[in-house]
Short mmCIF file of C-alpha atoms (C1' of nucleotides) in Angstrom, two decimals:
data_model
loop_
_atom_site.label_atom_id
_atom_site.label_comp_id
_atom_site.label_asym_id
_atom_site.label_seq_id
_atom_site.Cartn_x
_atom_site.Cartn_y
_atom_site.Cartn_z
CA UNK A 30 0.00 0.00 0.00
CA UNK A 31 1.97 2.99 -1.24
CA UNK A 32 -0.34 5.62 0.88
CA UNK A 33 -1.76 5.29 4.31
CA UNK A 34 -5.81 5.64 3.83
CA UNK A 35 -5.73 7.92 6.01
CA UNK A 36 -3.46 10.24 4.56
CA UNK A 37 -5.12 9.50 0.76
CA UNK A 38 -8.29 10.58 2.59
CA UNK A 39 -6.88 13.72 3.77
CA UNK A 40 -5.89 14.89 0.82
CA UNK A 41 -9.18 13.71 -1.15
CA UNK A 42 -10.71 15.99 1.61
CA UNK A 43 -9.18 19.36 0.30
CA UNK A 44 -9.90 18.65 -3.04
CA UNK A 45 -13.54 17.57 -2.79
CA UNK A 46 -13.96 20.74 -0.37
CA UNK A 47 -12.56 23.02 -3.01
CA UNK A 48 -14.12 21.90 -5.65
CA UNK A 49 -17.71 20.04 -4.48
CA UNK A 50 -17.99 16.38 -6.03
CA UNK A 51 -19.16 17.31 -9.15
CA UNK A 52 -16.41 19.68 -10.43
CA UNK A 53 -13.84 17.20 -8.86
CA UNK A 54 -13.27 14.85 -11.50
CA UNK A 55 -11.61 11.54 -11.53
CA UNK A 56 -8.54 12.43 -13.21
CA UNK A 57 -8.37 15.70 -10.61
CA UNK A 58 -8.77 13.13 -7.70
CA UNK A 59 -6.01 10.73 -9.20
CA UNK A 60 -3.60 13.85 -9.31
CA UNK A 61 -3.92 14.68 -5.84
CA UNK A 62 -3.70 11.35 -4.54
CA UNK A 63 -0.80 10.03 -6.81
CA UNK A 64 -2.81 7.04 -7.52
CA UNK A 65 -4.15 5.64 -10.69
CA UNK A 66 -7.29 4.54 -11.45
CA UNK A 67 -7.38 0.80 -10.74
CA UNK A 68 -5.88 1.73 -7.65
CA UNK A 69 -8.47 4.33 -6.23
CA UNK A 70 -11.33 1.67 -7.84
CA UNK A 71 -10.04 -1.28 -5.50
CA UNK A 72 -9.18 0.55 -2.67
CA UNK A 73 -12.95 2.85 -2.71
CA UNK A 74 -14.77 1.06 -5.52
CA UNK A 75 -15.92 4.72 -6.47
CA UNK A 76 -15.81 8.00 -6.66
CA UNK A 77 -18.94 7.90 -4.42
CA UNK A 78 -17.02 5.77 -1.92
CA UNK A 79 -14.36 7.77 -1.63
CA UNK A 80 -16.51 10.41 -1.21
CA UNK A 81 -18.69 8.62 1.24
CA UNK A 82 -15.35 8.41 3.47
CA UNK A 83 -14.01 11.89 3.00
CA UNK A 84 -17.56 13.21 4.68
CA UNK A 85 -17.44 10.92 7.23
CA UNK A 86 -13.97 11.78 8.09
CA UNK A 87 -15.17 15.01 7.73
CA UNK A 88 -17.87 14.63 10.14
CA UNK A 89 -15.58 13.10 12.72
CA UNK A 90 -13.31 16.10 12.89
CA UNK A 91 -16.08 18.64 12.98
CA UNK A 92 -17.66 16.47 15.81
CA UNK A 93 -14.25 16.67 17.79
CA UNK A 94 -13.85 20.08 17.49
CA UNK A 95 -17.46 20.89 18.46
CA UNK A 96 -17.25 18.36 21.80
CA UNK A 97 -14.28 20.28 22.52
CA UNK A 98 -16.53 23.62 22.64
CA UNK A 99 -19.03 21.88 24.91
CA UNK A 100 -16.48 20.81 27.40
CA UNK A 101 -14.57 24.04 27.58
CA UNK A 102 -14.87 25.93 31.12
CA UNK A 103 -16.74 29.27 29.13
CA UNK A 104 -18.67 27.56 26.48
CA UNK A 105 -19.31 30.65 25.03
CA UNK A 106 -16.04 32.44 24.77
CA UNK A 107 -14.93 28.67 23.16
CA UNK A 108 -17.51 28.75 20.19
CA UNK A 109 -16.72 32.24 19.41
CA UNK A 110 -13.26 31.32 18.88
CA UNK A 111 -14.43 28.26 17.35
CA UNK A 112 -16.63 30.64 14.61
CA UNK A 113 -13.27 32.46 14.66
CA UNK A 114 -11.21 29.96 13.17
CA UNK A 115 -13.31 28.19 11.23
CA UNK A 116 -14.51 31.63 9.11
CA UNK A 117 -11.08 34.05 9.17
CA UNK A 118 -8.23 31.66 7.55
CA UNK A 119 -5.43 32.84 5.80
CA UNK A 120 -6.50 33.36 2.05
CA UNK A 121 -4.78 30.40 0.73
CA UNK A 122 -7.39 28.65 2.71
CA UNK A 123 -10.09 30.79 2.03
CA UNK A 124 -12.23 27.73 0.05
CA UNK A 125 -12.57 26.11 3.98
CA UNK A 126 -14.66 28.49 5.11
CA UNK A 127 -17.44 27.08 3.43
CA UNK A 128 -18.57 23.93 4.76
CA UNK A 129 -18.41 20.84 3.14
CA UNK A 130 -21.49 19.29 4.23
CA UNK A 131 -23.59 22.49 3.08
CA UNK A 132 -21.67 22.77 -0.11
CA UNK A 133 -22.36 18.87 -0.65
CA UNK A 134 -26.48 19.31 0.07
CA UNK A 135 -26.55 21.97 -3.24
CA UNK A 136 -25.61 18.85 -5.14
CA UNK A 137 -27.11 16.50 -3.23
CA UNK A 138 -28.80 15.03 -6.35
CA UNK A 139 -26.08 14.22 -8.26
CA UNK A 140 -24.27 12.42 -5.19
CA UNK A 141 -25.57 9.33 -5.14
CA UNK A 142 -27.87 6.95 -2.47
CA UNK A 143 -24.61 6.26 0.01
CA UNK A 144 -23.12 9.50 -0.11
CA UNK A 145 -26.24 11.36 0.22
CA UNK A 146 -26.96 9.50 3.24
CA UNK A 147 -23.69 10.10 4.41
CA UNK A 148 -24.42 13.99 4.20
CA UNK A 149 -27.92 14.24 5.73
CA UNK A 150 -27.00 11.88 8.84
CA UNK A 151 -23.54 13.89 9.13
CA UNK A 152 -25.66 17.31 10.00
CA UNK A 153 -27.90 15.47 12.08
CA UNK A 154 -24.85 14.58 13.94
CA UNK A 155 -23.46 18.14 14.05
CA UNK A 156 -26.60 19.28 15.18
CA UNK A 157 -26.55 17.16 18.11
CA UNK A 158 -23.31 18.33 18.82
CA UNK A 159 -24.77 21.83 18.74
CA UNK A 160 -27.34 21.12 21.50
CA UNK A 161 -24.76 19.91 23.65
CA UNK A 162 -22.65 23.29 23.47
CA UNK A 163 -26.71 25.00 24.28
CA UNK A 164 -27.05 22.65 27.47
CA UNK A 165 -23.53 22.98 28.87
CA UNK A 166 -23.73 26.71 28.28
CA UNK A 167 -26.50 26.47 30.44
CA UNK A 168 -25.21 24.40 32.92
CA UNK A 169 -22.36 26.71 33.44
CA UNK A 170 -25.03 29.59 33.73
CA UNK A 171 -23.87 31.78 30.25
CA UNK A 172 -27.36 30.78 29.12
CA UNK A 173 -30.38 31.18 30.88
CA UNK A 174 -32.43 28.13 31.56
CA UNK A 175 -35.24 29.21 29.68
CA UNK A 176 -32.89 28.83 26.30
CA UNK A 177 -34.85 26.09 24.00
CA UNK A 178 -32.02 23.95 23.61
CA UNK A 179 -33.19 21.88 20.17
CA UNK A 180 -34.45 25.04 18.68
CA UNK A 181 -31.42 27.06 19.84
CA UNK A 182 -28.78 24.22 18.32
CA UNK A 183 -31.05 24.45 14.75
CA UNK A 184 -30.34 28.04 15.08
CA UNK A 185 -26.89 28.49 15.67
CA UNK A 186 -26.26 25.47 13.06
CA UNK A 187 -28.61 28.04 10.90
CA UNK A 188 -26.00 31.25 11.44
CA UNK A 189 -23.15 28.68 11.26
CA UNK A 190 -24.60 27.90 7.50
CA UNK A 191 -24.86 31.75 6.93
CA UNK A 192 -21.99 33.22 8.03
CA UNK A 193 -19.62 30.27 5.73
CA UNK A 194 -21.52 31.81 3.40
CA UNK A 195 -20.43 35.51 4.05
CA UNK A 196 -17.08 34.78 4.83
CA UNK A 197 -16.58 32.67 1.82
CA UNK A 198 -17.13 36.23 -0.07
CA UNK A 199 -16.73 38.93 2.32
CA UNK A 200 -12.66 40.50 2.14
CA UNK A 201 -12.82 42.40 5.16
CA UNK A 202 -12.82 40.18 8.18
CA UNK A 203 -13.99 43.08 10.25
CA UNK A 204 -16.94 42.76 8.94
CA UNK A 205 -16.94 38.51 9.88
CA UNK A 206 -15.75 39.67 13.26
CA UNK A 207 -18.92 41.60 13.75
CA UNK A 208 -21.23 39.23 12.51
CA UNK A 209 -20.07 36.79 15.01
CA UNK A 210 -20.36 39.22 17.63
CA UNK A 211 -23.72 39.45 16.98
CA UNK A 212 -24.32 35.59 17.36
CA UNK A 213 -23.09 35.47 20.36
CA UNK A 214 -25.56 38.53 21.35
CA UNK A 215 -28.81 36.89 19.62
CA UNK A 216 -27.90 33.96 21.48
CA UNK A 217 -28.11 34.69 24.61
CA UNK A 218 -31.55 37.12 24.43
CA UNK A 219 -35.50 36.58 23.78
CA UNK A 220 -36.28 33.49 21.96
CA UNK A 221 -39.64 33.07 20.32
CA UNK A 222 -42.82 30.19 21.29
CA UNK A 223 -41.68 27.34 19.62
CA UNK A 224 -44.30 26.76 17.42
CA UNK A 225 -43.69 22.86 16.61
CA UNK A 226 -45.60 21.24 19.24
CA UNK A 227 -43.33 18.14 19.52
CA UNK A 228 -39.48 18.46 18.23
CA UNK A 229 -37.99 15.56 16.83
CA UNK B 1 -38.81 32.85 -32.99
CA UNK B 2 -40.51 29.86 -31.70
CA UNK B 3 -41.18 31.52 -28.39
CA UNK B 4 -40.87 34.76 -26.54
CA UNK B 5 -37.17 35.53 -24.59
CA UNK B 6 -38.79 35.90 -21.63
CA UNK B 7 -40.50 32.75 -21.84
CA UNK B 8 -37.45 30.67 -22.37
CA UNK B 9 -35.75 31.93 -19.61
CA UNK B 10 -38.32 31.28 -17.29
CA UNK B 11 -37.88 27.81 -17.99
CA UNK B 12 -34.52 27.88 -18.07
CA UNK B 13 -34.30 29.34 -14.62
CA UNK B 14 -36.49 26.84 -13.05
CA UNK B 15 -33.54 24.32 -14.68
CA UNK B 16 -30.65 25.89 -13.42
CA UNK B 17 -32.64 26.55 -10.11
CA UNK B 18 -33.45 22.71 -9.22
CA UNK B 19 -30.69 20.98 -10.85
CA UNK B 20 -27.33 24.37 -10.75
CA UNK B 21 -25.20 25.20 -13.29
CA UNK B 22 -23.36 22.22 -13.95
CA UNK B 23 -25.57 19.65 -13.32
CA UNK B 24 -28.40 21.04 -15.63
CA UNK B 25 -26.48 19.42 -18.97
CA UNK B 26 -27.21 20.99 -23.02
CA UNK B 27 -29.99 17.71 -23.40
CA UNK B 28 -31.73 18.52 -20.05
CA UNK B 29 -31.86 22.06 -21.05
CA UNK B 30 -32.61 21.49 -24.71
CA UNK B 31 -35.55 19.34 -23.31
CA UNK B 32 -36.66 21.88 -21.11
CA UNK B 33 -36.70 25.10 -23.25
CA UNK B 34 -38.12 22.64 -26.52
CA UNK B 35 -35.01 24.02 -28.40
CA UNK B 36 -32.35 22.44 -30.78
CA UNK B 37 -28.71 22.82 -29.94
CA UNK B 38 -28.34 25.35 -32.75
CA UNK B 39 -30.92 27.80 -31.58
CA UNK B 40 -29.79 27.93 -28.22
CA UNK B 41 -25.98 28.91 -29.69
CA UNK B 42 -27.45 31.47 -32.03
CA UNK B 43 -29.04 33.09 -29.40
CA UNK B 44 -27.67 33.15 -26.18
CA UNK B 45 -23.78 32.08 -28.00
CA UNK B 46 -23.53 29.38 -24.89
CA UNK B 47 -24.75 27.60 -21.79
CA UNK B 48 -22.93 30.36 -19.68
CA UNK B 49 -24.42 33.02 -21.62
CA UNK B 50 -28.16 31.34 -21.16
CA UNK B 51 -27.23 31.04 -17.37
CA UNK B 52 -25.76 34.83 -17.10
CA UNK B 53 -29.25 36.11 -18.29
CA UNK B 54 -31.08 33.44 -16.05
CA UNK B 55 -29.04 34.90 -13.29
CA UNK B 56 -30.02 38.45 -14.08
CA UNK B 57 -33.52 37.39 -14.36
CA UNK B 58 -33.67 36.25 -11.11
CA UNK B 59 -32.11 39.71 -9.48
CA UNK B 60 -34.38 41.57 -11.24
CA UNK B 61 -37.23 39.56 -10.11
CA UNK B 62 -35.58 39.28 -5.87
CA UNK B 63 -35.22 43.12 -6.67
CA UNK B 64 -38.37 44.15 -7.54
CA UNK B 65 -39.72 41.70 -4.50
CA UNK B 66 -37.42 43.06 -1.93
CA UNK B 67 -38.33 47.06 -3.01
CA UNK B 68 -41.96 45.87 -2.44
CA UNK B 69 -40.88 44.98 0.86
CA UNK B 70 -39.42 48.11 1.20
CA UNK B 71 -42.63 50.36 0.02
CA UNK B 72 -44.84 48.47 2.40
CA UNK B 73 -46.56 50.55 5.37
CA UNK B 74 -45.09 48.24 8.09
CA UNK B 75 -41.46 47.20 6.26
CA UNK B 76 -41.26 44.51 9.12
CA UNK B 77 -44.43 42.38 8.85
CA UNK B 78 -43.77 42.46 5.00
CA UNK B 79 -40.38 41.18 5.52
CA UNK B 80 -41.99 38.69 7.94
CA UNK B 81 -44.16 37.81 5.06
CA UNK B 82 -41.96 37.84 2.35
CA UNK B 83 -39.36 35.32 4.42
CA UNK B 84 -42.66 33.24 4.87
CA UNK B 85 -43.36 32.73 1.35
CA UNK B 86 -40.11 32.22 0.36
CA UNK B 87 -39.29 29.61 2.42
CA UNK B 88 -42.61 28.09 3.20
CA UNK B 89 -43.97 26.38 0.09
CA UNK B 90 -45.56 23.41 -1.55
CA UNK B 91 -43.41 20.13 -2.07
CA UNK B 92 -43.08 19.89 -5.81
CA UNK B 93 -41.50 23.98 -5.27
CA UNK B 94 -38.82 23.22 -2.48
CA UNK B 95 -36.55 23.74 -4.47
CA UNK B 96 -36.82 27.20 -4.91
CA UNK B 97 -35.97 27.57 -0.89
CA UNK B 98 -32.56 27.43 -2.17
CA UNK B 99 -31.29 30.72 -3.12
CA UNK B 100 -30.21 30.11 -6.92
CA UNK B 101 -27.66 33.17 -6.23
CA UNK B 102 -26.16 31.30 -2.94
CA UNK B 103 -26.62 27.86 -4.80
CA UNK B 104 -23.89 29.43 -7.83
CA UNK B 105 -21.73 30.48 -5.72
CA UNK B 106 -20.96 27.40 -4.61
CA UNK B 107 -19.84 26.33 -8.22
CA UNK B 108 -18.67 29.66 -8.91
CA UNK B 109 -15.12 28.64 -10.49
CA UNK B 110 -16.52 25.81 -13.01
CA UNK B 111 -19.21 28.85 -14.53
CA UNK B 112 -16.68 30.92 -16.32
CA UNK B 113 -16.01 34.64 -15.86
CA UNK B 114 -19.62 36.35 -16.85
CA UNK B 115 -21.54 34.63 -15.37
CA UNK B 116 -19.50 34.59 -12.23
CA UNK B 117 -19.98 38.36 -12.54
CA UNK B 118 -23.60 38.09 -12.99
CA UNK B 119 -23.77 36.00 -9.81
CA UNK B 120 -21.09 38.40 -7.70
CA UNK B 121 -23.04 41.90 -9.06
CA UNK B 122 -26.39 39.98 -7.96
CA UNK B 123 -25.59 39.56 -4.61
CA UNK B 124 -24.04 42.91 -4.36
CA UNK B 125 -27.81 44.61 -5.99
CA UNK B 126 -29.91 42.53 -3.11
CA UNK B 127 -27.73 43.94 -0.53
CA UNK B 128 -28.88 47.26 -1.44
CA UNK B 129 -32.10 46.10 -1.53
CA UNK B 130 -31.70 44.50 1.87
CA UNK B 131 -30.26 48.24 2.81
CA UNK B 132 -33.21 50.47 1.86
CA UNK B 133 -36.04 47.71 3.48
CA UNK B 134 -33.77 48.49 6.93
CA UNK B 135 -33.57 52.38 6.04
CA UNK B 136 -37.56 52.44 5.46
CA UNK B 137 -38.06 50.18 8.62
CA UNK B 138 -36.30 52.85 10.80
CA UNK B 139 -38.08 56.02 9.04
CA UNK B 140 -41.26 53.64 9.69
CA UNK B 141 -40.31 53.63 13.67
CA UNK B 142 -40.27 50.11 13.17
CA UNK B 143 -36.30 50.17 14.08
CA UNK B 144 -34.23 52.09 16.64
CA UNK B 145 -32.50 54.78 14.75
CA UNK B 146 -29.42 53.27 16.46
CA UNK B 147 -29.52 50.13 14.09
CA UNK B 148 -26.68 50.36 11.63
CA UNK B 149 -27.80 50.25 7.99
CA UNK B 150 -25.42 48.33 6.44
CA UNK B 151 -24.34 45.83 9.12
CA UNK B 152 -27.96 44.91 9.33
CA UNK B 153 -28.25 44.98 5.63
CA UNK B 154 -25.38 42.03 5.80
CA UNK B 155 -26.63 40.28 8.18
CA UNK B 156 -30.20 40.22 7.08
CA UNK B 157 -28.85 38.56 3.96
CA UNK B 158 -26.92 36.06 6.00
CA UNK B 159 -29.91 34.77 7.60
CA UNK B 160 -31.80 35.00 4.49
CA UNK B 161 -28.90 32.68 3.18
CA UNK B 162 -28.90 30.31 6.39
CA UNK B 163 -32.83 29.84 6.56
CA UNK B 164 -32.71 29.20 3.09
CA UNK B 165 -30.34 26.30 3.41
CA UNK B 166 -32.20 25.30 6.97
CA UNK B 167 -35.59 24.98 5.19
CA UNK B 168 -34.24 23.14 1.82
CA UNK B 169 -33.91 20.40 4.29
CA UNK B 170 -36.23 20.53 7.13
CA UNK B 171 -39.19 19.09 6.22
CA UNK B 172 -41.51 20.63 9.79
CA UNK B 173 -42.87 23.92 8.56
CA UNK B 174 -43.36 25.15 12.05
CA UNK B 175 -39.67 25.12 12.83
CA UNK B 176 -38.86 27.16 9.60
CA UNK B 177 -41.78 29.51 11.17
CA UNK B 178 -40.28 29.82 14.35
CA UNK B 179 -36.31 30.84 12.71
CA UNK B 180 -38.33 33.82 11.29
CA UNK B 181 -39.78 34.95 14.36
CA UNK B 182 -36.01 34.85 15.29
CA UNK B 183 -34.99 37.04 12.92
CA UNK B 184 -37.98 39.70 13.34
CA UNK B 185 -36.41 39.92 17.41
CA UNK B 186 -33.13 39.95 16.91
CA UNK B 187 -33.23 42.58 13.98
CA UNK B 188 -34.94 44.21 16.65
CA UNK B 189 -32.37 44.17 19.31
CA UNK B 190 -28.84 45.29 20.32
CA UNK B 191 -26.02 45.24 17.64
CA UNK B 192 -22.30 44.62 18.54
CA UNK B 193 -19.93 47.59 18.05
CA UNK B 194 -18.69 47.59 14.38
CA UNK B 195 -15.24 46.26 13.62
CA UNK B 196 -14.70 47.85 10.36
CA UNK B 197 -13.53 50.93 10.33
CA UNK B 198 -14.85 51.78 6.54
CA UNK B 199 -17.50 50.25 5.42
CA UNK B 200 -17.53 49.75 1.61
"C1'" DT C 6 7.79 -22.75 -2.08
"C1'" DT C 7 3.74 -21.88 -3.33
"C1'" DA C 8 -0.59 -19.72 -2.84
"C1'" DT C 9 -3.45 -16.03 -1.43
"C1'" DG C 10 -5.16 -11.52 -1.37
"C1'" DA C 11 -4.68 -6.77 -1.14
"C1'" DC C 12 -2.90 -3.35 -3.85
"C1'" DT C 13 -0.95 -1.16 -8.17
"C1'" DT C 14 -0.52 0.13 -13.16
"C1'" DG C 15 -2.03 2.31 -17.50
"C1'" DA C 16 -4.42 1.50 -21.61
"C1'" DA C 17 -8.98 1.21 -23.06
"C1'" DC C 18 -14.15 1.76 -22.98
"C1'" DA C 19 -18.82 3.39 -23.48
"C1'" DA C 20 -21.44 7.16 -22.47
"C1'" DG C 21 -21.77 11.88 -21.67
"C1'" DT C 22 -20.09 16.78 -22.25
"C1'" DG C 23 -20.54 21.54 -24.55
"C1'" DT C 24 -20.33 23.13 -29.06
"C1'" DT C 25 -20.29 23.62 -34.30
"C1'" DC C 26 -22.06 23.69 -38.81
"C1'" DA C 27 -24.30 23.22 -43.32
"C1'" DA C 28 -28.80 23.70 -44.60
"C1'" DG C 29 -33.43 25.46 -44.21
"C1'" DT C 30 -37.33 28.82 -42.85
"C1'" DA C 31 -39.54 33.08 -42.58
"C1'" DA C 32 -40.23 37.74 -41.43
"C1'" DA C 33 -38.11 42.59 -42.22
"C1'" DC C 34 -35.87 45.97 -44.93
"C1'" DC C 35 -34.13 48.14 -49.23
"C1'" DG D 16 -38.15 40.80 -55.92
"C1'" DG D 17 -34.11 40.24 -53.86
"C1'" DT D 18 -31.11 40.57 -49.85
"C1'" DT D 19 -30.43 40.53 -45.25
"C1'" DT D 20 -31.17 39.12 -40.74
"C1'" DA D 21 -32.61 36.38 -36.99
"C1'" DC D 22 -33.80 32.10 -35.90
"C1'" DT D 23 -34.31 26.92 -36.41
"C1'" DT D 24 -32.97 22.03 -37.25
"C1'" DG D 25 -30.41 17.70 -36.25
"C1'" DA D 26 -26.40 15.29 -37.29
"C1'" DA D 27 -21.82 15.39 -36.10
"C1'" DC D 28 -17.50 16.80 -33.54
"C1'" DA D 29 -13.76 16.69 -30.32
"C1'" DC D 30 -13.19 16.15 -25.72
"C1'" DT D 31 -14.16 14.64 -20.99
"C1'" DT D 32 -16.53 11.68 -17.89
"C1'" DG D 33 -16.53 7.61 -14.46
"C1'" DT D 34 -15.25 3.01 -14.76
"C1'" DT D 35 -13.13 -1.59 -16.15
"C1'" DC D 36 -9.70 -4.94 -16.89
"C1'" DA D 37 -5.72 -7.89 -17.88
"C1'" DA D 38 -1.42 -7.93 -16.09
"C1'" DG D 39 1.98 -7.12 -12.58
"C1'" DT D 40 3.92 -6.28 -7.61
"C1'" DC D 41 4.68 -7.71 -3.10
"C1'" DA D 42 3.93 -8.82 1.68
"C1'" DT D 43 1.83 -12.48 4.46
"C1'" DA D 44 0.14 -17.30 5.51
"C1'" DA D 45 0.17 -22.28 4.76
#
DNA sequence: TTATGACTTGAACAAGTGTTCAAGTAAACC
DNA sequence: GGTTTACTTGAACACTTGTTCAAGTCATAA
């Protein structure tokens, strides 16, 4: 095995997060990995398997860094810095700031059974990981108790979604700075009735 | 001409709107618009060019939606409303939660360099839109004077862009519902201090 | 030593891509 | 009436797509 998987998934990662899984094409994905065909085909029997893998390595990071927020003394302070990183990079690694699983959904018809279903279930994961930054916030009293934590981990996966958005075009990171100000503001003030009578 | 301009771009735009721009292929959109390869060449010159005015289309037609926003005696419950239809609407149309706008630039490097303009410009024109619905909600007494125009302006867009993505997948209209009664209160209330020091 | 099985190579394949072009139609202008 | 112009047709083009396959490598197990 001339690559560790691991390291062949890696760098499938930065290329199907630059370029989505249409625009990366096979020949693109055998130039990053140094591997021919034949090789990818036995190893991932597709470019939907490999695919399948790089999201769920994906999700796996994401997941850590998110459990990390939730276990951080000021939950708070920890996902602003968290929103930090993830949305002012150096410009070289500008195409990160949009995320991979929302980028993937746009062409979430074009994916494929296995890696569609590798998509959807990795932001229902995320989203967990969400409420459990909501309830630990509250536990360590930077959230009042009357936060709605389900609706309140939909939202902030919600400005999470926007704001990759932004930053993937905004130049001035000011301006990103701000924003995330703000979510941390909105956060913590008047939520409305929840109007779904039993959240799922 | 077999049919009106306008007509064939309406079509086209649902296309490019369900399926983007490089998943909606020359046969789908051949099928679509009723039109040989040949016509489409000789008069939009090529699939970007077809897209560009699809784009442009759809800004005028955001535009026009947002300004009505704008004119309304209570700017705020017509935003309410307008987020409400947008986002709230029959099965066979979910598609159309998607921003097409947000949904190109996504693919924005495979669409070539018009129609990436068309796309950039776009976003830039509902900014302004997004700009004067604030402006007339604070003449309106609707807002403090306090709120800042263009920060709000950007952010308003970025949730537009977030609930957009939020309700392409959720399938519980209440919980879309409840994200814009979110939005209403926290346009409503405090904004951080503004990190740029020019905005532009 | 031989056999197994996971991995590698690179040429080749069928199907799909956006686009072109010669030829035809029909309304508009001189 | 003739010329121009805008549009239409459908076959064909060159290129790219994801994938396959016969053949080869090489470490491990029997």
């Amino acid at each position: 095995m001339k690559y560790a998987t691991q390291e062949v998934i890696e760098k499938a990662t930065v290329l199907f997060w630059q370029k989505g899984f249409q625009a990366a094409g096979m020949r693109d994905i055998q130039d990053a990995l140094d591997m021919r065909p034949g090789s990818i085909y036995a190893r991932f029997k597709s470019k939907e398997g490999l695919f399948q893998l790089v999201v769920e390595h994906y999700v796996e990071n994401s997941k850590a860094k998110l459990n990390a927020v939730a276990e951080a003394t000021s939950p708070c302070t920890a996902l602003h810095s968290f929103f930090t990183q993830a949305l002012i990079n150096p410009e070289e690694y500008r195409f990160m700031r949009q995320c991979l699983l929302v980028k993937s959904i746009t062409e979430l018809d074009v994916i494929g059974e296995q890696g569609k279903q590798a998509v959807v279930e990795g932001m229902a994961v995320l989203q967990q990981c969400f409420a459990s930054i909501v309830s630990r916030a509250i536990e360590c009293q930077e959230l009042p108790t009357s936060t709605p934590v389900d609706l309140a981990a939909n939202w902030l996966q919600n400005q999470f979604v926007g704001l990759r958005a932004f930053a993937l075009m905004q130049h001035d990171n000011a301006a990103i700075a701000t924003m995330i100000d703000k979510v941390l503001i909105d956060l913590k003030t008047q939520w409305p009735i929840n109007r779904t009578l039993n959240a799922h």
